[in-house]
Coordinates of C-alpha atoms in Angstrom, one line a residue:
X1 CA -5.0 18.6 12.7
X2 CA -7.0 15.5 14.0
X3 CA -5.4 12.4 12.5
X4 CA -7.4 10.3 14.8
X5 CA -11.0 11.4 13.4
X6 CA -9.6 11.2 9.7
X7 CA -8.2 8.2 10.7
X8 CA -11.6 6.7 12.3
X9 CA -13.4 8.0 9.0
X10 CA -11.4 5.8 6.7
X11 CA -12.1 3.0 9.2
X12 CA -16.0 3.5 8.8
X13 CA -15.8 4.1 4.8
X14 CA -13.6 1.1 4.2
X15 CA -15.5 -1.1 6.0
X16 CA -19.0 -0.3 4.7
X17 CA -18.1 -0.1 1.2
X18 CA -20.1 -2.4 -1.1
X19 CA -20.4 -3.3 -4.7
X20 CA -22.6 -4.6 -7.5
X21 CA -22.3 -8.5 -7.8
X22 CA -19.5 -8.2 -10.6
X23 CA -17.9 -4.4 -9.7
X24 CA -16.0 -3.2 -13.4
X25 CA -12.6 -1.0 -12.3
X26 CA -14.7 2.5 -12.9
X27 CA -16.9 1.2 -10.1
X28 CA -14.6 0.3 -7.9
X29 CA -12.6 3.0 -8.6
X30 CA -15.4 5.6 -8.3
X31 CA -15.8 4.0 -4.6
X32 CA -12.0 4.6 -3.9
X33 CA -12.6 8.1 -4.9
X34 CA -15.2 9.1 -2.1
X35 CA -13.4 6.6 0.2
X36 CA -10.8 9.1 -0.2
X37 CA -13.1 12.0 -0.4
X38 CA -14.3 11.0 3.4
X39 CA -10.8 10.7 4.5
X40 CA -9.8 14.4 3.1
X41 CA -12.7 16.3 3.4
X42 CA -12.0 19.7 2.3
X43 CA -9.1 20.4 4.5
X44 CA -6.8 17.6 4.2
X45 CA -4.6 18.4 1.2
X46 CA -3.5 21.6 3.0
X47 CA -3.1 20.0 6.0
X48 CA -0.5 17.7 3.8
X49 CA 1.0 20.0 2.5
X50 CA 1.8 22.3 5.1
X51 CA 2.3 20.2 7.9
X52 CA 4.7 21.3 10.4
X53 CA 7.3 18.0 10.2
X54 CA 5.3 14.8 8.8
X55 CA 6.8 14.7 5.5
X56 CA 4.0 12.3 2.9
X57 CA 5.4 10.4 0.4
X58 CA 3.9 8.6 -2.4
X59 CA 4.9 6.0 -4.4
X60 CA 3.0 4.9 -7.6
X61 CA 4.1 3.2 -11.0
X62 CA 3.6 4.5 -14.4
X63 CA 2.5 1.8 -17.5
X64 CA 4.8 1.5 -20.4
X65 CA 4.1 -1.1 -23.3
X66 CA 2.2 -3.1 -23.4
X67 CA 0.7 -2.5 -19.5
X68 CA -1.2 1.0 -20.5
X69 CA -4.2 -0.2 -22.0
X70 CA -7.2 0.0 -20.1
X71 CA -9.2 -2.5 -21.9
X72 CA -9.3 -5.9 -19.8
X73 CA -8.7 -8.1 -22.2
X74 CA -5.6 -6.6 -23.6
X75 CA -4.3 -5.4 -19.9
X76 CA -4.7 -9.1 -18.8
X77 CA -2.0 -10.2 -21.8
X78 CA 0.1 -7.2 -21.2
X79 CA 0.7 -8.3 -17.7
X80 CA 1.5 -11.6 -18.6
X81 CA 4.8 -10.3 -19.7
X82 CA 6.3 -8.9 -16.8
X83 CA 5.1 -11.5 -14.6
X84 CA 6.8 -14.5 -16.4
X85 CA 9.8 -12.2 -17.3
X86 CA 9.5 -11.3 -12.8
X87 CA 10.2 -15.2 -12.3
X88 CA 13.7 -14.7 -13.9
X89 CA 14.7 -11.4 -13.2
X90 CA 12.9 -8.6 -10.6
X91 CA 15.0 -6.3 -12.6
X92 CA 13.0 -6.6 -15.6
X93 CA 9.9 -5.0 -14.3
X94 CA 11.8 -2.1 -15.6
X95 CA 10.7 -2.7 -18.9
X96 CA 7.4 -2.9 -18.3
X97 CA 6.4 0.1 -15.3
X98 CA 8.5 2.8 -14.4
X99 CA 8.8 3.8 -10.6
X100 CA 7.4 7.6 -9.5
X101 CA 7.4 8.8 -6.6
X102 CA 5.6 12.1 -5.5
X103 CA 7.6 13.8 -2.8
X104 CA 6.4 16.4 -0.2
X105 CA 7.4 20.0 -1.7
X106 CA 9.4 20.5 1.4
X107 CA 11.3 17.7 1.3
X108 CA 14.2 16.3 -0.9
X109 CA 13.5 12.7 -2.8
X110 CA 14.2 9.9 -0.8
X111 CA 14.8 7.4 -3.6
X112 CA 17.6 7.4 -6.1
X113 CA 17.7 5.5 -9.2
X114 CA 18.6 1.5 -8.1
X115 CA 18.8 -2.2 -8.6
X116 CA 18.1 -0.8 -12.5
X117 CA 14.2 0.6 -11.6
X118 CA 14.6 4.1 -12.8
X119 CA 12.6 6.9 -10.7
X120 CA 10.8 9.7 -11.5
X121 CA 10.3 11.9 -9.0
X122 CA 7.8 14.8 -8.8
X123 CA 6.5 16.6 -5.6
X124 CA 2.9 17.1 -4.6
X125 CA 1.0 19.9 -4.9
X126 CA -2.9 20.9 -4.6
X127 CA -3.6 19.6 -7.8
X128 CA -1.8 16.3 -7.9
X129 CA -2.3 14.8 -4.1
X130 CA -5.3 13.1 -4.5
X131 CA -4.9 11.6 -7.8
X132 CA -1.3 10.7 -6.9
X133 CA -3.0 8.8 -3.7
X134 CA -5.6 7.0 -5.9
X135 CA -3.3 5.6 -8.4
X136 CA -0.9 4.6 -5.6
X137 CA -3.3 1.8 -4.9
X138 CA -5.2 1.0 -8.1
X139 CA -5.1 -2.4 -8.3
X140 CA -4.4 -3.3 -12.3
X141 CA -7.6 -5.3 -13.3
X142 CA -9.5 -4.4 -10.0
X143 CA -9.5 -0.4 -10.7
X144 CA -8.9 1.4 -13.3
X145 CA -5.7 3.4 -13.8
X146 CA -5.3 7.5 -13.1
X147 CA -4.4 9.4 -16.4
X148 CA -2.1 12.0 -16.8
X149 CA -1.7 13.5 -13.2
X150 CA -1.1 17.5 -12.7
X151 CA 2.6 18.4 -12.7
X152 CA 3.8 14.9 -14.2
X153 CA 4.2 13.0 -17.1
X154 CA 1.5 11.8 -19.3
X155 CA 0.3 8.2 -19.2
X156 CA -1.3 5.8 -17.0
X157 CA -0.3 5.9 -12.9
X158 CA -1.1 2.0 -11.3
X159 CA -0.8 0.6 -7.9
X160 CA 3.1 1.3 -6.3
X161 CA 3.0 -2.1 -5.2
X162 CA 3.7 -3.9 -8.9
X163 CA 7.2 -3.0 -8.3
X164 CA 7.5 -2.1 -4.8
X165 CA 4.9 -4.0 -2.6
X166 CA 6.1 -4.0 0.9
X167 CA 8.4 -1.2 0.6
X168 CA 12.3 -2.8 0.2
X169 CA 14.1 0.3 -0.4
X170 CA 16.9 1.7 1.0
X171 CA 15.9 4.4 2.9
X172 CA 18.0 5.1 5.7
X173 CA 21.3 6.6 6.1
X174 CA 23.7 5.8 8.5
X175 CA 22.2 4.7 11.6
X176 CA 18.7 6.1 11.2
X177 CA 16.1 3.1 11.4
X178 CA 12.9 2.3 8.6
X179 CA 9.7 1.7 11.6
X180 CA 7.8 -0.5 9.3
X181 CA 4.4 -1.4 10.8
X182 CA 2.8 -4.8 8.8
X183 CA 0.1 -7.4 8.8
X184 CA 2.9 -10.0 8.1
X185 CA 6.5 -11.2 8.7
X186 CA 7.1 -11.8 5.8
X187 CA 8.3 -8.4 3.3
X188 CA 7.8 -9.6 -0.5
X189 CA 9.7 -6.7 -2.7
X190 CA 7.0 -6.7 -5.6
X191 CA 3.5 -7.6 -5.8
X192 CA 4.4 -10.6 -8.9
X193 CA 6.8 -11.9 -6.3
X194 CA 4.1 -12.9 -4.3
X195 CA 4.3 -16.8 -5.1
X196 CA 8.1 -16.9 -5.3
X197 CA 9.2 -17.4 -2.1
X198 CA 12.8 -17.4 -3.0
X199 CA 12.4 -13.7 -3.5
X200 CA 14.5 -11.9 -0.6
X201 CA 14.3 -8.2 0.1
X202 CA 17.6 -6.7 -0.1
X203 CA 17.2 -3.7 2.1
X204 CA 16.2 -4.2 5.5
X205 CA 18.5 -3.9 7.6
X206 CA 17.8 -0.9 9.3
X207 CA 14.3 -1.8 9.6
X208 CA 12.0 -2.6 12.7
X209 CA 9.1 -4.7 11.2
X210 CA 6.1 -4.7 14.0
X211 CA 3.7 -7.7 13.3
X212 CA 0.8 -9.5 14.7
X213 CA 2.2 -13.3 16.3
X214 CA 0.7 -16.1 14.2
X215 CA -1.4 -17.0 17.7
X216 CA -2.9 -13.6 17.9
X217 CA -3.4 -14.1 14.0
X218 CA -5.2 -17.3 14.9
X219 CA -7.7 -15.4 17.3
X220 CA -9.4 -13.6 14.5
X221 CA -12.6 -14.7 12.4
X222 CA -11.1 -17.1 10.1
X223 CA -7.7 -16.8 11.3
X224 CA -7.0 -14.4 9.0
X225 CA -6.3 -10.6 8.6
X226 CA -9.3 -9.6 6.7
X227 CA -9.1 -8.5 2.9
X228 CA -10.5 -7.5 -0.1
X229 CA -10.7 -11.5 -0.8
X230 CA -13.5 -11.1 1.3
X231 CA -15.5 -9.4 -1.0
X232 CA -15.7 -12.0 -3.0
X233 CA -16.1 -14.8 -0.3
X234 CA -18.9 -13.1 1.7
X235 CA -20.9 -11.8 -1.8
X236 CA -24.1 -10.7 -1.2
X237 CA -23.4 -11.3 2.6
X238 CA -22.2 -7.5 3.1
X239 CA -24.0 -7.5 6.6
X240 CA -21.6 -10.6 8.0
X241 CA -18.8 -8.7 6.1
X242 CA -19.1 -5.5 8.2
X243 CA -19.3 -7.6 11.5
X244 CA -16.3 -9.4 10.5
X245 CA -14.2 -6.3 9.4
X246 CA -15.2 -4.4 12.9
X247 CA -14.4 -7.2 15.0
X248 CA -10.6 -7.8 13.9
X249 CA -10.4 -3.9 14.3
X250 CA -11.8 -4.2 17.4
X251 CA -9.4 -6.9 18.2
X252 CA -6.7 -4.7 16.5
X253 CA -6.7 -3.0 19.4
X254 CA -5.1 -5.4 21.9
X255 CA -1.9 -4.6 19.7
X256 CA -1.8 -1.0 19.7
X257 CA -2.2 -1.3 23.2
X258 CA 0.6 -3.3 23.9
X259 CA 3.0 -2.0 21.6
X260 CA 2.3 1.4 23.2
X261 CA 2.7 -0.4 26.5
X262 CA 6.1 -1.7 25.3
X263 CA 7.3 1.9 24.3
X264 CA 6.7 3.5 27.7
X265 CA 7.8 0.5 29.7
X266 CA 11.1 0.4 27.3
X267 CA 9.9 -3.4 27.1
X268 CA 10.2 -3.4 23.7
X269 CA 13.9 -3.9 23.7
X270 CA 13.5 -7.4 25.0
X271 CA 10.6 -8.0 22.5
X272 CA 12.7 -7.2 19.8
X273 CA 13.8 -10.3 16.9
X274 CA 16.4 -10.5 14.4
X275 CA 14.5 -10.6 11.0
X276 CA 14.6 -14.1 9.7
X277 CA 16.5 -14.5 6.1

């Protein structure tokens, strides 16, 4: 009922988080957890699930062999696999993680099994909303994985982004249009795809990607959007880190304000750039 304050909570949480010197996954992971306590509260499932017309959808991956062990050593080999076998073929990542996505009770799947990743799909409920959001972004290495979530199948749930990092899906139908807000142009379709740049999404071309320009890019601390790379670079520095953080969201600003400007102007139809290949 007030996005904005949950909204400005995460803001404040996120940004003051802080770790030991060398964090393990169940202390990072024991961060994410009130992170997304502070977000929530004690309302915020309900609100989720019984929201008039915003329909939430999340999508998460679930370990198979030999990417469902939790000890580091043997997690670090298992993921060797699927990333040399992800230089080859995108396709194989099938054989390694299987794509879940937890739907919104009051609304129909909006995935279908393609491009040979398989989907299981389950919808949200009370018990499953807040572990299906943690594992949605639990990093493999960097948290730990969520086991056996309410209402699906047992295993190991990891970050959605292994197989579907910036979102390359084909969502639409007909002539309905994907409003894909980014920190980048560029979309990468998985997160081992990252340093092959010959790796092209396939299904964009229904989609509006809104990005900061590489000059307003340029204007922030570093020149960079800030992330969780900073950790490490400003260790022990947490201080300069929050500084940092607040002033590219203060900075953030300026594009919210003119994209909002461009909507009510109708601007933004002369803003607007065909996607480069």
């Amino acid at each position: 009922h007030h996005p904005v304050e949950a909204i400005e909570r995460f803001q404040e949480a996120y940004i003051h988080q802080t770790y030991s010197e060398k964090p393990s996954p169940a202390e990072v992971t024991s961060t994410g957890r009130g992170i997304l306590d502070q977000i929530l509260q004690e309302t915020g499932i309900s609100q989720i699930l019984n929201h008039p017309y915003l329909r939430l959808n999340v999508i998460a991956t679930r370990s198979k062999w030999p990417t469902a062990y939790e000890h580091a050593n043997l997690l670090k080999l298992g993921l060797l696999l699927p990333g040399i076998s992800n230089v080859f073929s995108r396709k194989s990542l099938d054989l390694f993680f299987e794509r879940v996505l937890f739907y919104h009770p009051n609304s129909p799947p909006a995935l279908s099994n393609h491009h040979n990743f398989h989907v299981q799909c389950y919808p949200l409920s009370s018990n499953n909303t807040r572990p299906a959001l943690l594992a949605s972004g639990s990093i493999p290495m960097v948290m730990e994985g969520i086991k056996d979530i309410s209402e699906a199948r047992e295993g190991i749930y990891r970050d959605g982004g292994i197989i579907d990092y910036h979102m390359d899906l084909p969502l639409t139908q007909e002539d309905d249009i994907v409003l894909f807000p980014h920190y980048t142009d560029r979309i990468i379709p998985g997160w081992l795809d990252k340093c092959l740049p010959w790796r092209k999404p396939l299904n964009i071309d229904n989609t509006l990607l809104i990005c900061p320009s590489h000059e307003f890019l340029a204007q922030l601390p570093y020149g960079k959007v800030s992330d969780r790379k900073d950790f490490i670079k400003l260790m022990g520095k947490d201080k300069e880190r929050f500084t940092y953080w607040n002033e590219v969201v203060e900075k953030s600003q300026w594009l919210a304000d003119e994209f909002w400007e461009l909507v009510q102007t109708e601007k933004i139809k002369e803003r607007i750039q065909p996607l480069a290949p």
